[in-house]
Short mmCIF file of C-alpha atoms in Angstrom, two decimals:
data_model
loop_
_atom_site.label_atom_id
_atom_site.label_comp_id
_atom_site.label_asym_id
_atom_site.label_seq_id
_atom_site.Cartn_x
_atom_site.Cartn_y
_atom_site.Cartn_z
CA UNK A 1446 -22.32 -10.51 -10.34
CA UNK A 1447 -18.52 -9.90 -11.83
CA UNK A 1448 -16.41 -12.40 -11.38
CA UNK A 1449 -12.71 -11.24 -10.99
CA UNK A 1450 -10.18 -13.94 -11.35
CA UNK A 1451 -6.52 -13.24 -9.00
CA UNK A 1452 -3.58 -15.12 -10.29
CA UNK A 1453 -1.17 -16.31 -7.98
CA UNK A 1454 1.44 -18.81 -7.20
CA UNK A 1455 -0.71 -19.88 -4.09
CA UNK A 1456 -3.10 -18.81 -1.58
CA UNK A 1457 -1.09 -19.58 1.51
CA UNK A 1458 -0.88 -17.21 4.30
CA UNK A 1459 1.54 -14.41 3.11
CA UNK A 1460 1.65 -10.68 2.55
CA UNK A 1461 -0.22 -10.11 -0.48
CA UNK A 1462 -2.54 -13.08 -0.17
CA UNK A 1463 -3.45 -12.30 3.47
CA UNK A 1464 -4.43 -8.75 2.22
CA UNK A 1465 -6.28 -10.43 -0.75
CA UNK A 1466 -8.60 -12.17 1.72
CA UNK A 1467 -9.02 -9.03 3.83
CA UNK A 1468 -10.61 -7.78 1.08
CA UNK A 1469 -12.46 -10.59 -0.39
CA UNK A 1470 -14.56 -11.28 3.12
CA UNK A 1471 -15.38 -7.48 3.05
CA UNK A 1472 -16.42 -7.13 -0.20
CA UNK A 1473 -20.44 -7.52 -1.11
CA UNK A 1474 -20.28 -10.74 -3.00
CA UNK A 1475 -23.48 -10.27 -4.58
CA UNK A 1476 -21.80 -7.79 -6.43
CA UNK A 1477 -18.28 -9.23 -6.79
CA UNK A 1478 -16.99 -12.76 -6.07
CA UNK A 1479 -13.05 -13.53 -6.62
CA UNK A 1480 -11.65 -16.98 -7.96
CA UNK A 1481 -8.18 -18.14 -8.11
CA UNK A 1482 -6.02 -19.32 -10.81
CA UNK A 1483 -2.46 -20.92 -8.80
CA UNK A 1484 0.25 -22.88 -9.84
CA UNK A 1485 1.02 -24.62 -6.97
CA UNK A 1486 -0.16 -27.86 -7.29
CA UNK A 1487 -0.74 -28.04 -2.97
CA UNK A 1488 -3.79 -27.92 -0.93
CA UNK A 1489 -3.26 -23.79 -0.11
CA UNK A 1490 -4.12 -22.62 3.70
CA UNK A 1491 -6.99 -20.20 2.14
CA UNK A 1492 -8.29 -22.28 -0.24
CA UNK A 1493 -10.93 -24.18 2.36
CA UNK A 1494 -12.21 -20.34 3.08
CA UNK A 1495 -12.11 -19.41 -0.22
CA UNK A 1496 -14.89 -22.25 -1.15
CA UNK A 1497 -17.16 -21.35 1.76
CA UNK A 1498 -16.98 -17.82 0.56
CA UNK A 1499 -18.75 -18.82 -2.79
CA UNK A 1500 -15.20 -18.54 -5.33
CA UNK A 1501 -13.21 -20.98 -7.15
CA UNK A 1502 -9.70 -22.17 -7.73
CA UNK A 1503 -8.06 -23.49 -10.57
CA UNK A 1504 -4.93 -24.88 -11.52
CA UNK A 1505 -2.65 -24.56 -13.88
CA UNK A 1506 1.23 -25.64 -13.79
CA UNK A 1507 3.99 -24.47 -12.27
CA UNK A 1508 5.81 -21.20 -14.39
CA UNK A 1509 9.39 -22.30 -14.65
CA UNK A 1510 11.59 -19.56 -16.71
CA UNK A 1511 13.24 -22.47 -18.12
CA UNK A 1512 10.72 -24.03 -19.73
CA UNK A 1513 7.23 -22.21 -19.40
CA UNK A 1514 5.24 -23.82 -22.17
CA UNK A 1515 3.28 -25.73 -19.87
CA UNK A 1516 2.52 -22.77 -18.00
CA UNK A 1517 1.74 -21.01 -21.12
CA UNK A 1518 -0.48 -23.80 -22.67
CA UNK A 1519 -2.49 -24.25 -19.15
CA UNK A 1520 -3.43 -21.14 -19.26
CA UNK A 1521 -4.03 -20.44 -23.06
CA UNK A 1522 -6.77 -24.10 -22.42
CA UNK A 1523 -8.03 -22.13 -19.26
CA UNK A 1524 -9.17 -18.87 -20.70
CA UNK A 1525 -10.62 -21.16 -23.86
CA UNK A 1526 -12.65 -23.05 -21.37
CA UNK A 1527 -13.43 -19.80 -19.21
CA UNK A 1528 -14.87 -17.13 -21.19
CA UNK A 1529 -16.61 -15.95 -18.86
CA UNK A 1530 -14.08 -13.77 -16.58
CA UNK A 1531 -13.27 -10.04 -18.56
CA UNK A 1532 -11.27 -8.97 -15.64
CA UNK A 1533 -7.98 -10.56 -14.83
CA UNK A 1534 -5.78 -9.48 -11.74
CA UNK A 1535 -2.34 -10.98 -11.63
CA UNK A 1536 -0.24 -10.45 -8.52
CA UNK A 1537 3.09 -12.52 -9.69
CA UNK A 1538 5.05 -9.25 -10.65
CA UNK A 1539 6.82 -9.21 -13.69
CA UNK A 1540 6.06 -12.66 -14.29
CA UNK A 1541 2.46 -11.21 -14.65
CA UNK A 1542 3.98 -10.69 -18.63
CA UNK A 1543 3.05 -14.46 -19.23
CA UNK A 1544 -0.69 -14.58 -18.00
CA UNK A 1545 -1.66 -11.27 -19.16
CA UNK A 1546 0.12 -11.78 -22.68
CA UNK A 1547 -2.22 -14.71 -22.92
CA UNK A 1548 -4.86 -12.95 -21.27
CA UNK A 1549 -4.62 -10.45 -24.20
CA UNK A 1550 -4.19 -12.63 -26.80
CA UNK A 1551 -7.50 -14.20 -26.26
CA UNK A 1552 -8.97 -10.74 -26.13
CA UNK A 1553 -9.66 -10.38 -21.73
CA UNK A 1554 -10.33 -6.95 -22.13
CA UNK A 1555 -9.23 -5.84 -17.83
CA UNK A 1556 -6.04 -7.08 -17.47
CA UNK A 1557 -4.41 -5.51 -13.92
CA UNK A 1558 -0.68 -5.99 -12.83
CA UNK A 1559 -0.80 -6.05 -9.03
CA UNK A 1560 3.26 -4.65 -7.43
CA UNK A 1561 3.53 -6.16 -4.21
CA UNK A 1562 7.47 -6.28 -3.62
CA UNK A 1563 9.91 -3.18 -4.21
CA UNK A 1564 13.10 -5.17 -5.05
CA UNK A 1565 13.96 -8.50 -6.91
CA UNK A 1566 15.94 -11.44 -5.82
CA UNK A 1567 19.63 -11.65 -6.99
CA UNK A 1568 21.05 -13.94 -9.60
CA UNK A 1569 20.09 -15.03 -12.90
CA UNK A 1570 16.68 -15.06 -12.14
CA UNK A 1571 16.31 -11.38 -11.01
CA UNK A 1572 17.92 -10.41 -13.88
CA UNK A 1573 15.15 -12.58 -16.22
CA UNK A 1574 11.98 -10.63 -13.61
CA UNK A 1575 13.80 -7.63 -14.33
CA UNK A 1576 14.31 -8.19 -17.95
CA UNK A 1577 10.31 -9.05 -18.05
CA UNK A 1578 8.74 -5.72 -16.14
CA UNK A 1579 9.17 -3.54 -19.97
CA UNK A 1580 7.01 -5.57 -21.59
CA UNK A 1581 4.11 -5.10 -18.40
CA UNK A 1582 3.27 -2.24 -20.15
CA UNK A 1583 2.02 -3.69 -23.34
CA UNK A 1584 -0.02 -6.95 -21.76
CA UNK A 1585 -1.13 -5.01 -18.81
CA UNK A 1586 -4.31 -2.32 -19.24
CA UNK A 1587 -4.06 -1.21 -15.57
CA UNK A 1588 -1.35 -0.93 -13.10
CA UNK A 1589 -1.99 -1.54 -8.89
CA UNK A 1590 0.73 -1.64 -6.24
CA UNK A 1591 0.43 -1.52 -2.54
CA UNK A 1592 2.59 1.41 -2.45
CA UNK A 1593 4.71 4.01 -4.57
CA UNK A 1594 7.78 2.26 -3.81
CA UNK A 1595 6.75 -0.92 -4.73
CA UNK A 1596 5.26 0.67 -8.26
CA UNK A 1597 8.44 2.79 -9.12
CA UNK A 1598 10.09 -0.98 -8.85
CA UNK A 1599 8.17 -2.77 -11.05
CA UNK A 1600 6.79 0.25 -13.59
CA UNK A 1601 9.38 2.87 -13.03
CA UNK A 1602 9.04 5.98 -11.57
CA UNK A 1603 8.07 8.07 -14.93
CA UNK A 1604 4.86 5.95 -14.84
CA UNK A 1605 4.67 5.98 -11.55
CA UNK A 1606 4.83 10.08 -11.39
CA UNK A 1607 2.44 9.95 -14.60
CA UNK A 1608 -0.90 8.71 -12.09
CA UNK A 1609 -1.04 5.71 -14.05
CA UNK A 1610 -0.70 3.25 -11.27
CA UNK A 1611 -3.10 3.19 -8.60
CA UNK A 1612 -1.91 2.92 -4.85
CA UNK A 1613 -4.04 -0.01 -3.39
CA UNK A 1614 -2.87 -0.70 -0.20
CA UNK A 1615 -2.37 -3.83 1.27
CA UNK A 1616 -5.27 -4.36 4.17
CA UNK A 1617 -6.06 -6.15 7.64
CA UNK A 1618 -8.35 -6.58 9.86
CA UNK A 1619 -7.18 -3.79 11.99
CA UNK A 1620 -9.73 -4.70 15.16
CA UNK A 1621 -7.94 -8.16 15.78
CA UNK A 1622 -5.08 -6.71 16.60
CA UNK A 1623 -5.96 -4.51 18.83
CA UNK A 1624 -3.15 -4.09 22.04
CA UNK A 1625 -5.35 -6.22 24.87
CA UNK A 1626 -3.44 -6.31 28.41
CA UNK A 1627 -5.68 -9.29 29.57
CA UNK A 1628 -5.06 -11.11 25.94
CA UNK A 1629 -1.14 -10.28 26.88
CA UNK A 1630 -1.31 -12.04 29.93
CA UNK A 1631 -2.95 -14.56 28.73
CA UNK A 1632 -0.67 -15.78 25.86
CA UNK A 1633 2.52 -15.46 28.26
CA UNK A 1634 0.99 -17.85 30.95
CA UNK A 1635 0.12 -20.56 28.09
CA UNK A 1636 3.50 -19.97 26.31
CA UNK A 1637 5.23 -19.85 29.67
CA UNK A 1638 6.93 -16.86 29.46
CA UNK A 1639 8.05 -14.64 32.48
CA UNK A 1640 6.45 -11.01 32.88
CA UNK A 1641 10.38 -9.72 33.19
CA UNK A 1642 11.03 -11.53 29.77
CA UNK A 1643 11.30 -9.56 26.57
CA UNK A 1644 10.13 -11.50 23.65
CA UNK A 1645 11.29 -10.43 20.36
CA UNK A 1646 8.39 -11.48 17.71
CA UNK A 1647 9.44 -11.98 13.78
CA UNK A 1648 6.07 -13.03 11.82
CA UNK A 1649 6.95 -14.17 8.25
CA UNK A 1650 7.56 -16.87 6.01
CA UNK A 1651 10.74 -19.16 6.53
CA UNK A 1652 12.42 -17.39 3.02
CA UNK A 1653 15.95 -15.87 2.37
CA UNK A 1654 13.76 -12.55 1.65
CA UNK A 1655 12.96 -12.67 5.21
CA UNK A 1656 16.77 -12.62 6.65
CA UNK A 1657 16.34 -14.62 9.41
CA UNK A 1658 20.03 -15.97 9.47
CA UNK A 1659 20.92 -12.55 10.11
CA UNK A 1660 17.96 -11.97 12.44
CA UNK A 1661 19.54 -14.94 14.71
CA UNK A 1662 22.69 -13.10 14.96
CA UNK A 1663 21.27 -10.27 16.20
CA UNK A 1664 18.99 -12.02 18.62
CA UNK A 1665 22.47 -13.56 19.75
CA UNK A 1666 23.90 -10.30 20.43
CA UNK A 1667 20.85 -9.07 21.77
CA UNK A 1668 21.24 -11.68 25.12
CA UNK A 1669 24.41 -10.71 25.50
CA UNK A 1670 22.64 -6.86 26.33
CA UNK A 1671 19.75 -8.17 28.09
CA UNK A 1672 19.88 -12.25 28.53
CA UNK A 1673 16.19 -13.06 29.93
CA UNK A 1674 15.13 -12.85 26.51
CA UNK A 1675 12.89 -15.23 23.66
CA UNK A 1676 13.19 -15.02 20.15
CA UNK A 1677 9.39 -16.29 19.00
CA UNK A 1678 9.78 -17.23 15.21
CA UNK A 1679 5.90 -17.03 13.66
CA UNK A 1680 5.82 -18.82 10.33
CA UNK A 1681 7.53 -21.98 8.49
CA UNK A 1682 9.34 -22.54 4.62
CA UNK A 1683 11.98 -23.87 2.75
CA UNK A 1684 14.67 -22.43 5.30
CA UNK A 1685 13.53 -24.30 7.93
CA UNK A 1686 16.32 -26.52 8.42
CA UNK A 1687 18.77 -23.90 7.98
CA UNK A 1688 16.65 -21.77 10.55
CA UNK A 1689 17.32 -24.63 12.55
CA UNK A 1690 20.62 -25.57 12.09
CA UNK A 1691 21.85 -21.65 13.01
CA UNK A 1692 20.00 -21.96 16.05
CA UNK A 1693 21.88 -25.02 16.82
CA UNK A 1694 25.03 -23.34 16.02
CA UNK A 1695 24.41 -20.33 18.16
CA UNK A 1696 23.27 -22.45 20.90
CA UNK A 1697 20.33 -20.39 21.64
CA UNK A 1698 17.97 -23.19 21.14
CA UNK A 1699 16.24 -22.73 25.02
CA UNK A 1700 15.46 -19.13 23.95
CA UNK A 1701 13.71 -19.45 20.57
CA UNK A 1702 10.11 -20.40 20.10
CA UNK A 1703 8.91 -21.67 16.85
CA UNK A 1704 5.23 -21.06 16.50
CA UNK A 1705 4.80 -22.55 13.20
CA UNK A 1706 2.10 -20.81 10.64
CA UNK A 1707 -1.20 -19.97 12.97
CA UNK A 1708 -4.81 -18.30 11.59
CA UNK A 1709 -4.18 -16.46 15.16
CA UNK A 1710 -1.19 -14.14 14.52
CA UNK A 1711 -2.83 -11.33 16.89
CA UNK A 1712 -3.17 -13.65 19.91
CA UNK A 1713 0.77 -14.11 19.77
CA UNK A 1714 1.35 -10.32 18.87
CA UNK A 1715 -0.28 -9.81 22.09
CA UNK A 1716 2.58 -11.43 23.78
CA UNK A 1717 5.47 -9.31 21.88
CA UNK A 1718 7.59 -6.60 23.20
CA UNK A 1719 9.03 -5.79 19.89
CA UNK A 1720 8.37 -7.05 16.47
CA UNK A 1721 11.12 -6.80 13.80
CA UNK A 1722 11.24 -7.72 10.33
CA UNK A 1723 15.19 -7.23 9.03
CA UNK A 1724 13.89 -8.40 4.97
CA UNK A 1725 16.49 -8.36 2.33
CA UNK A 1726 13.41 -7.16 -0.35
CA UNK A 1727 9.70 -6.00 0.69
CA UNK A 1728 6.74 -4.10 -0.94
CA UNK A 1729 4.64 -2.74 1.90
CA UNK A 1730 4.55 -5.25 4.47
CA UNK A 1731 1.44 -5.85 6.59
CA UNK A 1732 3.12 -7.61 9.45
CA UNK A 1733 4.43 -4.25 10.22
CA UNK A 1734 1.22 -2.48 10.02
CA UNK A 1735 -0.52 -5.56 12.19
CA UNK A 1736 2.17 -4.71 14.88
CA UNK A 1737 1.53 -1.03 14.76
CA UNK A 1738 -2.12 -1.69 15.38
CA UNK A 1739 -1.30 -3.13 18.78
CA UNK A 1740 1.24 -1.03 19.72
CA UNK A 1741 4.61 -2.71 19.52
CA UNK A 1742 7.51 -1.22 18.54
CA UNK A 1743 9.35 -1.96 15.22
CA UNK A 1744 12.55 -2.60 13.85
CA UNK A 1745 12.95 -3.03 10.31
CA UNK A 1746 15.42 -2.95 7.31
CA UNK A 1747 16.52 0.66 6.09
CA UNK A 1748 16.22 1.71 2.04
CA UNK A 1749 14.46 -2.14 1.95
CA UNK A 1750 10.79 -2.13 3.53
CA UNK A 1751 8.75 1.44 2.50
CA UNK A 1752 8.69 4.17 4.56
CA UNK A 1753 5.10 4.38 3.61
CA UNK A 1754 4.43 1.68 6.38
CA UNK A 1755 5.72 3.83 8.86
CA UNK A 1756 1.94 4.90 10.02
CA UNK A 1757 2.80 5.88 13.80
CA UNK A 1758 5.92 6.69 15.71
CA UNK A 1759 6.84 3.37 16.15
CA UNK A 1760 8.71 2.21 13.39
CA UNK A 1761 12.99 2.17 13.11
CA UNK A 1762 14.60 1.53 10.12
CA UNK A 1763 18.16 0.19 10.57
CA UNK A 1764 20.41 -0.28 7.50
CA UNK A 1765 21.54 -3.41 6.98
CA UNK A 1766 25.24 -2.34 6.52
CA UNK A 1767 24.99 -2.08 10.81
CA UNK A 1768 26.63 -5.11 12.49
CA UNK A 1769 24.24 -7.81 14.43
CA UNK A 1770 24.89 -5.78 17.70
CA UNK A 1771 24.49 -2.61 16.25
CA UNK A 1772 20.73 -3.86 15.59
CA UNK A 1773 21.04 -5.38 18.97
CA UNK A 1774 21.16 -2.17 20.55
CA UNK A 1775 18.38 -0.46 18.78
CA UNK A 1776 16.66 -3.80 20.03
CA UNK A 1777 17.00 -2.71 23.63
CA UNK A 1778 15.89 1.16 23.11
CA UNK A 1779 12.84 -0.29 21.37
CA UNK A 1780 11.56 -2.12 24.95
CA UNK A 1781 11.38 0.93 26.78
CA UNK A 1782 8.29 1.99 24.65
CA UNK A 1783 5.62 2.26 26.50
CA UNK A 1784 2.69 -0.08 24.57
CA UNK A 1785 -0.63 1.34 23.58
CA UNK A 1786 -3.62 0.54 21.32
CA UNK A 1787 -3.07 2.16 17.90
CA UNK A 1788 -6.53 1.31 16.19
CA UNK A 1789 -7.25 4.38 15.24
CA UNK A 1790 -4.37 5.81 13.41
CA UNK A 1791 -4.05 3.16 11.38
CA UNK A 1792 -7.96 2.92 10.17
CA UNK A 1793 -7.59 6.78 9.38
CA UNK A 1794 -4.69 5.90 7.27
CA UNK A 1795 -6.87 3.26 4.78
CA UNK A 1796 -5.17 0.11 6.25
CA UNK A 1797 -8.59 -1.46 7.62
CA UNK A 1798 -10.80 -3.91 5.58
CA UNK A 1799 -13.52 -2.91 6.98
CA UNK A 1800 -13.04 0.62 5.95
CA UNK A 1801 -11.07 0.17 2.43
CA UNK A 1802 -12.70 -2.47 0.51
CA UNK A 1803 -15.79 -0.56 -1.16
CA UNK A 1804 -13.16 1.32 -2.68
CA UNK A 1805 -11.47 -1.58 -4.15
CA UNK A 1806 -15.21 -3.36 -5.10
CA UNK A 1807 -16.58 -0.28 -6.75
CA UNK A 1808 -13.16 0.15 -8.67
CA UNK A 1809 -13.87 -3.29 -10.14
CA UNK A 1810 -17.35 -2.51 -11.24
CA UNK A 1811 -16.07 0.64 -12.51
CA UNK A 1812 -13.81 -1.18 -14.60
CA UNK A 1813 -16.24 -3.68 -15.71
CA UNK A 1814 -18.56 -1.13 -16.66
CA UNK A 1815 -15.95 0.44 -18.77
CA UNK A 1816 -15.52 -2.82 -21.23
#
């Protein structure tokens, strides 16, 4: 059996670790078993999961720019006391530098750099990621992204156009999300919401990445158009509060519904009319590929989040530059859409699990056989 070991901040629910489970519970783990190396010193949602699936997760502490020696030193005493993993696969972006320099130095012969975001944050500290993603090149051995945008970000486009990164896309479990008129009843009667009520879904963690600030606005504007409406907010983080607070201020409060973080994301999906996800920065982004599977429209953030996610019909990019009730009204065009299950184009595209991860599991014993 190979052992891979992913590094990440945490295994919480989010983009890239919700597709790393996708393909963990497909893959044969007689053949290949994942453990986790995180910096996040919390119990993480997965982690329960993770155990019962047979892997293992470690911890080291936090990476802080400022002062990463203890990162550093964690993770030099790890690898000393773990010989036993050859392939490493980091998915912190250009931070990746710092575990895979180590990773090098005491000779881990696979070392992958996993692209799962196509632009940095702002401020001093995107200028420091940015600074770091030259030197990927000489502690990395293999490059991965979930799509070319997200690799001609981190790696540039020369590499990119040279076929040295491989395109591994982020996966679901398309047949959960599959549209379901009975589940759609369902979900409205127990969240008590009105057949003539159009309920605007936003899945994603409470970050300023997300732009839910500006989402609010536009679900503000979007009452004035069409006021028997509910905003249902899937997800929590640190912008709670101020999530909360902007609510307050809008007083819109009786028409938002805060789901919190849920292992049943479809069930709620079910209940959507739209989905929209207005994100200052994204890679690929599987909530948008979820809602495609089940047929609801979405709205999204224009030059931002990849065309490449556009697998059906149903996805409108809106530049950011547009006011709140310029989204607004794409908003209202999007409900006249008549919903339909979408399974099928969005297996044939390679976004399934089910379908996608012997590719990924015999690309690791490929690798492994290469050493």
């Amino acid at each position: 059996m190979i052992r891979i070991l992913h590094i990440l901040h945490s295994m919480d629910r989010g983009g890239a670790e919700n597709a790393l489970m996708n393909y963990y519970r497909e893959m044969d783990r007689t053949k290949v078993q994942f453990d986790f190396l995180l910096t996040d010193p919390h119990h993480s949602s997965f982690e329960d999961e993770i155990i019962q699936l047979g892997g293992k997760v470690y911890r080291v502490p936090p990476l802080v720019i400022k002062n990463p020696f203890p990162y550093i030193q964690g993770v030099k005493r790890f690898f000393k006391e773990h010989s036993e993993y050859k392939i490493v696969h980091s998915h912190t972006s250009s931070k990746s530098v710092f575990p895979l320099g180590i990773a090098k130095m005491v000779g881990i012969p696979i070392r992958i750099c996993h692209s799962h975001n196509a632009l940095s944050e702002g401020g001093i500290m995107g200028l420091i990621r940015n600074a770091l993603m030259p030197f990927l090149k000489i502690t990395a051995n293999v490059y991965m992204s979930c799509g070319e945008k997200a690799a001609e970000w981190l790696y540039g486009k020369r590499y990119l156009s040279s076929g040295k990164v491989e395109i591994i896309h982020n996966v679901i479990n398309a047949g959960l999300f599959r549209y379901n008129e009975e589940k759609r009843k369902q979900m409205r009667r127990e969240l008590n919401i009105s057949d003539d009520t159009i309920v605007i879904g936003h899945v994603a963690r409470f970050s300023t990445q997300k732009n839910h600030l500006f989402a609010l606005d536009v679900f503000y504007e979007f009452l004035k158009l069409h006021p028997k409406a509910i905003y249902m907010l899937v997800g929590d983080g640190e912008k709670r509060k101020e999530i909360l607070n902007k609510i307050s201020e809008l007083g819109i409060a009786a028409n938002v519904k805060l789901i919190g973080v849920v292992p049943n994301v479809y069930d709620y999906e079910q209940a959507m009319d739209i989905f929209v996800l207005p994100s200052l920065c994204e890679g690929l982004p599987l909530s948008i590929i979820e809602a495609q599977v089940s047929g609801l429209p979405c709205v999204t953030t224009a030059g931002t989040v990849s065309t490449e996610c556009r697998v059906t019909d149903l996805v409108k990019y809106v530049s950011l530059s547009l006011s709140p009730s310029e989204w607004a009204k794409v908003y209202l065009e999007s409900t006249f859409i008549k919903r339909k299950d979408r399974y099928n184009e969005i297996s044939a595209a390679g976004y399934d699990s089910k379908t996608t991860a012997h590719t990924l599991q015999e690309r690791y014993i490929e690798l492994y056989n290469s050493i």
